[in-house]
Amino acid sequence: MDVSYTDESGLYELVDAAQDRLLDLEITQDKLVIRRFMEELVSDKGLAAYGEKEVRHNLELGSVDTILLSENLRNTRAKITCSNRSCDFSENKTLVPNAPPQGNCLKCGSPLQVADEIDLVSDLSKLADESGATVKIISSEFEEGAQLYQAFGGIAAILRYKTSHL
Ligand SMILES: [Zn+2]
């Protein structure tokens, strides 16, 4: 690489080149962690989990070593409550973007409402942090990253030890 340091455009070139290399490095690390997951998936050690339900179950058990989350995930995790103020019904649910909760309260039949809502990625990252798991947000701008989203729902985990399936 030939970079001129004598003027500002040379400096920009230098910064651009450094950013390109950082991006390459990130993608390489993403690829390596996906490869680790794939290796666990095909081995018989039972150290791979995927899909929100299985991965959340393992996060709650504290058995996740590394969680892989696609940056394409747009779902939210919501606390759903009853619109009837004298009713104490509440549940946590994953929602697709811009979709109100379906159905009525199981206790009193009143319409349901969203009381609190955060990104699914933030919700799962928080659970992962609490159990000391490593969080990897995976770009979809390369083939394996796109596969993580399409084939595994954008949520996968490498486990510390084998757990029973849900
Ligand atoms: Zn209710």
XYZ file of C-alpha atoms in Angstrom, residues 1 12 14 16 25 34 40 49-50 57 59 69 80 97 101 119 150 152 159-160:
20
model
C 0.000 0.000 0.000
C -8.324 9.825 4.616
C -5.040 5.733 5.414
C -10.229 4.103 4.781
C -11.113 -8.830 10.462
C -20.172 -19.672 12.703
C -20.848 -28.514 16.995
C -28.654 -24.937 19.870
C -30.622 -22.711 17.521
C -34.076 -22.093 27.283
C -29.672 -18.956 28.383
C -27.292 -13.144 16.773
C -47.992 -7.975 27.395
C -42.294 -5.526 14.094
C -50.554 -8.549 20.305
C -35.308 -5.324 20.663
C -32.169 -17.825 6.805
C -31.397 -20.806 11.862
C -23.130 -24.513 24.638
C -20.811 -25.139 27.574
